[in-house]
PDB file of C-alpha atoms in Angstrom:
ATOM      1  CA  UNK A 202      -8.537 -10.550  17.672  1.00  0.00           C
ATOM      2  CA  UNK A 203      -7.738 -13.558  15.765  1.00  0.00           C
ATOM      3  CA  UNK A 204      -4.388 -14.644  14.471  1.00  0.00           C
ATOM      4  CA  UNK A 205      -5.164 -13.888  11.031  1.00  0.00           C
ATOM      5  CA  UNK A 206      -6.918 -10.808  11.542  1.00  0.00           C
ATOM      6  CA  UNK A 207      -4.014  -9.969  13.364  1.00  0.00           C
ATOM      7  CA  UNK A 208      -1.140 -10.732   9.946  1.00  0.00           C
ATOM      8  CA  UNK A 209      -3.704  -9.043   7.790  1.00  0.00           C
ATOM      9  CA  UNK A 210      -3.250  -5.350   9.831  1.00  0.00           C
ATOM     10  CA  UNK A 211       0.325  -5.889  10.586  1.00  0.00           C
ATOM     11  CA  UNK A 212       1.104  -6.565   6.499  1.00  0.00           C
ATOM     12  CA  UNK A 213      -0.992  -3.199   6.096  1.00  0.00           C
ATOM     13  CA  UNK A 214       0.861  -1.591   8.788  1.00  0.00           C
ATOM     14  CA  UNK A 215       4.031  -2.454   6.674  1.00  0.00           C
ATOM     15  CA  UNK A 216       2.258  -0.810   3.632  1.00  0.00           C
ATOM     16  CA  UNK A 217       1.723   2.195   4.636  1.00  0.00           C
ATOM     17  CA  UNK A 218       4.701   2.631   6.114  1.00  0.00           C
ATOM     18  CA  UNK A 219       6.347   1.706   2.963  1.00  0.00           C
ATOM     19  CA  UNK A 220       4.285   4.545   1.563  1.00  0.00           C
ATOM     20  CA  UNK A 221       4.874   6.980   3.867  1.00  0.00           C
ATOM     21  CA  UNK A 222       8.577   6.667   3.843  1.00  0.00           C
ATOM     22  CA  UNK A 223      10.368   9.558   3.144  1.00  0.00           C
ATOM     23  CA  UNK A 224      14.235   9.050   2.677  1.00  0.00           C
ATOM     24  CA  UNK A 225      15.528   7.033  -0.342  1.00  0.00           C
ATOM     25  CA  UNK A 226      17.290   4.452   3.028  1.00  0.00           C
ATOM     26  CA  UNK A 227      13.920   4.208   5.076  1.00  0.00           C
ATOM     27  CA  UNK A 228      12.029   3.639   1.479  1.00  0.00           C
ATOM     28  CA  UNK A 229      14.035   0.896   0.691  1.00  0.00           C
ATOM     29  CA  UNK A 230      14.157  -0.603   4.349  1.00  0.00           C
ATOM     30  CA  UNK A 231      10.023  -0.136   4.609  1.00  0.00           C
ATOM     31  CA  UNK A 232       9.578  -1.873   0.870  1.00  0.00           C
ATOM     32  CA  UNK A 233      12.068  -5.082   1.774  1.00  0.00           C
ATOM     33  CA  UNK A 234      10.000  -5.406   5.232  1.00  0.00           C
ATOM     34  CA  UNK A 235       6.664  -5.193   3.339  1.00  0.00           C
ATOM     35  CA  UNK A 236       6.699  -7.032   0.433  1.00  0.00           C
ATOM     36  CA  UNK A 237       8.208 -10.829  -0.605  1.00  0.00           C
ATOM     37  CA  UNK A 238      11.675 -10.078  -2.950  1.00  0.00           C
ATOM     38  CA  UNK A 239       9.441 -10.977  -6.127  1.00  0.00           C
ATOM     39  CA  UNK A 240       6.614  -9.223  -4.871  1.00  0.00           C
ATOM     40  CA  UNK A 241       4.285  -6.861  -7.410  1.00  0.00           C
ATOM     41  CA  UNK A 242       2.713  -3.779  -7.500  1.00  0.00           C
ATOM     42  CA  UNK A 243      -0.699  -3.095 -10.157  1.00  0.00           C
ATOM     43  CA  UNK A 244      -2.851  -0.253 -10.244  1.00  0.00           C
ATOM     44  CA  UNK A 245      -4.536   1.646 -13.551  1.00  0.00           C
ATOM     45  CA  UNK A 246      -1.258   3.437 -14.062  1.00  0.00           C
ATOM     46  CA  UNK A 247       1.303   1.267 -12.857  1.00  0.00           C
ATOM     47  CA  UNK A 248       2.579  -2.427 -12.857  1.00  0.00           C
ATOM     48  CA  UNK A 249       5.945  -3.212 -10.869  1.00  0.00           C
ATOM     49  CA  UNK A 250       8.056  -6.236  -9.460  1.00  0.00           C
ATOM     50  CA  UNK A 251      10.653  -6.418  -6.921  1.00  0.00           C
ATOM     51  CA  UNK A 252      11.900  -4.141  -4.165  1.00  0.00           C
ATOM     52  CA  UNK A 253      13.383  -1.483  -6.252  1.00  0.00           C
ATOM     53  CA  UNK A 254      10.987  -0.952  -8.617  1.00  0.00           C
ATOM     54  CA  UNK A 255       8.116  -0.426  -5.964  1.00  0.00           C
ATOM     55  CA  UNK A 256      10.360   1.953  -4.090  1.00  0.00           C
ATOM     56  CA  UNK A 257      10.790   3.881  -7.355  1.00  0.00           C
ATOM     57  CA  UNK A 258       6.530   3.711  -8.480  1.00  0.00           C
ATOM     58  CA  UNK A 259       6.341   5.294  -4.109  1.00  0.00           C
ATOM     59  CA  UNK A 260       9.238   8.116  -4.911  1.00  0.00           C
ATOM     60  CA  UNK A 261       7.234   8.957  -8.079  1.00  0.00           C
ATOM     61  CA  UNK A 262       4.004   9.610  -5.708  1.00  0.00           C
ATOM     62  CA  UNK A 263       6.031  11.321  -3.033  1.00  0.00           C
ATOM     63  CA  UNK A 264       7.177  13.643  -6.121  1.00  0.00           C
ATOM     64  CA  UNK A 265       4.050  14.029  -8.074  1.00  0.00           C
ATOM     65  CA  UNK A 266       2.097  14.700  -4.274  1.00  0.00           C
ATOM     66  CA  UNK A 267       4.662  16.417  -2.158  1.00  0.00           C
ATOM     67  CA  UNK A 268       3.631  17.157   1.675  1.00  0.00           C
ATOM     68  CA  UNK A 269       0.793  14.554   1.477  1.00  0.00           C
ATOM     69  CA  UNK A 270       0.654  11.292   3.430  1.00  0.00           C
ATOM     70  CA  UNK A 271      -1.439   7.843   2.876  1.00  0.00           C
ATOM     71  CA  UNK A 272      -3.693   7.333   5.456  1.00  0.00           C
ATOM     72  CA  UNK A 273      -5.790   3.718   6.033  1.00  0.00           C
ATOM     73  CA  UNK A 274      -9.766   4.322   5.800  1.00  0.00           C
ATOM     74  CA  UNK A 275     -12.042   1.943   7.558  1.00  0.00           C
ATOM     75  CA  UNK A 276     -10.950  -1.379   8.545  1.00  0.00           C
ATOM     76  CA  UNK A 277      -9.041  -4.431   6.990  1.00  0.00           C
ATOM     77  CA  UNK A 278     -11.085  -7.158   5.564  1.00  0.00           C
ATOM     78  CA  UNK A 279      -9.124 -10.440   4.989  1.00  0.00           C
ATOM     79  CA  UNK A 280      -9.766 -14.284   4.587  1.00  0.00           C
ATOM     80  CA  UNK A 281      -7.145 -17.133   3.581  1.00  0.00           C
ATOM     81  CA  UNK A 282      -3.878 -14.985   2.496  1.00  0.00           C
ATOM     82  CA  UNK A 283      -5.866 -12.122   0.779  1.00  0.00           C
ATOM     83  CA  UNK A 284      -6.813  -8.620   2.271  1.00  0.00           C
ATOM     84  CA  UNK A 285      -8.622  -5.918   1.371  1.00  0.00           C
ATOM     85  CA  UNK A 286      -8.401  -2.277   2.331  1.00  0.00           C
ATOM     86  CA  UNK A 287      -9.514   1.577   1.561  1.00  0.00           C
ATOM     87  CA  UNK A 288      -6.946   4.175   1.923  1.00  0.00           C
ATOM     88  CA  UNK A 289      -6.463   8.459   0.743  1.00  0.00           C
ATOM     89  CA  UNK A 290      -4.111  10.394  -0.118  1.00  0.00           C
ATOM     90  CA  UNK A 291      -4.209  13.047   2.170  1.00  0.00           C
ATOM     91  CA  UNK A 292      -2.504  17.065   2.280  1.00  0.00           C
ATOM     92  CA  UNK A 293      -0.436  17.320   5.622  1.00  0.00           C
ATOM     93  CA  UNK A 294      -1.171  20.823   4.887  1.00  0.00           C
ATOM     94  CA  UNK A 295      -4.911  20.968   4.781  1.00  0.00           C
ATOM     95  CA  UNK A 296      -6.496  18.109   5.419  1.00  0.00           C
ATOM     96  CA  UNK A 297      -7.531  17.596   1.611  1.00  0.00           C
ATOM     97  CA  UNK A 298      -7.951  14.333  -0.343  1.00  0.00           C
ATOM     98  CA  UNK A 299      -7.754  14.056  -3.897  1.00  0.00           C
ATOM     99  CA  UNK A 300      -6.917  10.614  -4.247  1.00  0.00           C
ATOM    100  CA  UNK A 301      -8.629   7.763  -2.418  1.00  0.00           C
ATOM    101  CA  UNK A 302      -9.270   4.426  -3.607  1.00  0.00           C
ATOM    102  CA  UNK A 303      -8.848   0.289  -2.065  1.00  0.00           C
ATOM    103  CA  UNK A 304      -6.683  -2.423  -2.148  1.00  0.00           C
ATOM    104  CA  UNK A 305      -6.015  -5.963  -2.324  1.00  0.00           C
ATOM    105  CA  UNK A 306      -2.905  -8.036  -1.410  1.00  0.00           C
ATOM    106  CA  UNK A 307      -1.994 -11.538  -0.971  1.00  0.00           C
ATOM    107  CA  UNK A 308       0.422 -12.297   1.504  1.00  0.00           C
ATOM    108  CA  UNK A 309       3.164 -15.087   1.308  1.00  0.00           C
ATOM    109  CA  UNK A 310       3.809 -17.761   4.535  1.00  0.00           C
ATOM    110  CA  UNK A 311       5.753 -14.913   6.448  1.00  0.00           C
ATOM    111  CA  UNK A 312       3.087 -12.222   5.817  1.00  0.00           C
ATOM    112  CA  UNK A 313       4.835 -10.050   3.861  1.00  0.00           C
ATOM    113  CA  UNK A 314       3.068  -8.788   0.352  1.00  0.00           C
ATOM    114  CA  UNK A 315       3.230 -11.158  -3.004  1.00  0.00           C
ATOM    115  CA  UNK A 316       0.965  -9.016  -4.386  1.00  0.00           C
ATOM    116  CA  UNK A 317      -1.188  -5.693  -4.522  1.00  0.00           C
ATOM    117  CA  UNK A 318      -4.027  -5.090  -6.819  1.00  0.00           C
ATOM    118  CA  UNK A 319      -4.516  -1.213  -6.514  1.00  0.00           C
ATOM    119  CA  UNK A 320      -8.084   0.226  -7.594  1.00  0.00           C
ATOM    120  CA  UNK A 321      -8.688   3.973  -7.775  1.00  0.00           C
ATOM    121  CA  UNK A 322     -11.714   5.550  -6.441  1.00  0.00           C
ATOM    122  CA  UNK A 323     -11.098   9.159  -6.429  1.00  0.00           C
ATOM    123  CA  UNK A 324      -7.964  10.365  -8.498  1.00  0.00           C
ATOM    124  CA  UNK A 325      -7.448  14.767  -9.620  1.00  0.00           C
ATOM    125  CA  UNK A 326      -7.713  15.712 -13.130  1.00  0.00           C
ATOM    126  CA  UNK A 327      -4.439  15.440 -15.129  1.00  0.00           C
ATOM    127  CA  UNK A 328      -2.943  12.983 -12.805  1.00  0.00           C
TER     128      UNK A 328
END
């Protein structure tokens, strides 16, 4: 596996853990070790900056979807200091996924996230 192949899944690594964080402490930890202090966060419903503010847009998920998990689809796709990934939104409960969708992040000198463009593939009525 090449070195950049290599930063590409460790930066998504980071994501989803930032995701998947559950306590307000191990939120804020997972954010800081994912993503550059000025990093951003912009999807159809949401555009953030900084640590706290994409710790607050993942709390929001975690309270709008509670008992489901993001999980990575597929592989990671990267070139230069861009990446691309598919990922779902999946019930630890049953197994469903109402949400599913890809995306792209560009990565500063230390890997860590300047930037995620979110896309959504599959998202529930009324959400």
């Amino acid at each position: 596996m090449s070195e950049n192949t290599d930063r590409y899944e460790n930066a998504v690594a980071r994501y989803f853990e930032a995701w998947n964080a559950g306590a307000p402490e191990a939120l804020a930890k997972a954010v800081a070790a994912a993503w550059s202090v000025e990093g951003t966060y912009t999807d159809p419903l949401a555009t953030v900056t900084g640590h706290t503010e994409i710790a607050g847009l993942i709390a929001g998920a975690h309270a709008q979807f509670p008992g489901f998990a993001f999980r990575p689809l597929g592989t990671v796709d990267g070139h230069h200091d861009t990446a691309r990934f598919s990922w779902e939104l999946v019930s630890e409960t049953d197994g469903s996924a109402p949400v599913a969708g890809f995306d792209v992040i560009t990565l500063d000198a230390d890997g860590r996230i300047r930037s995620v463009l979110g896309f959504l593939d599959r998202v529930p009525a009324g959400a």
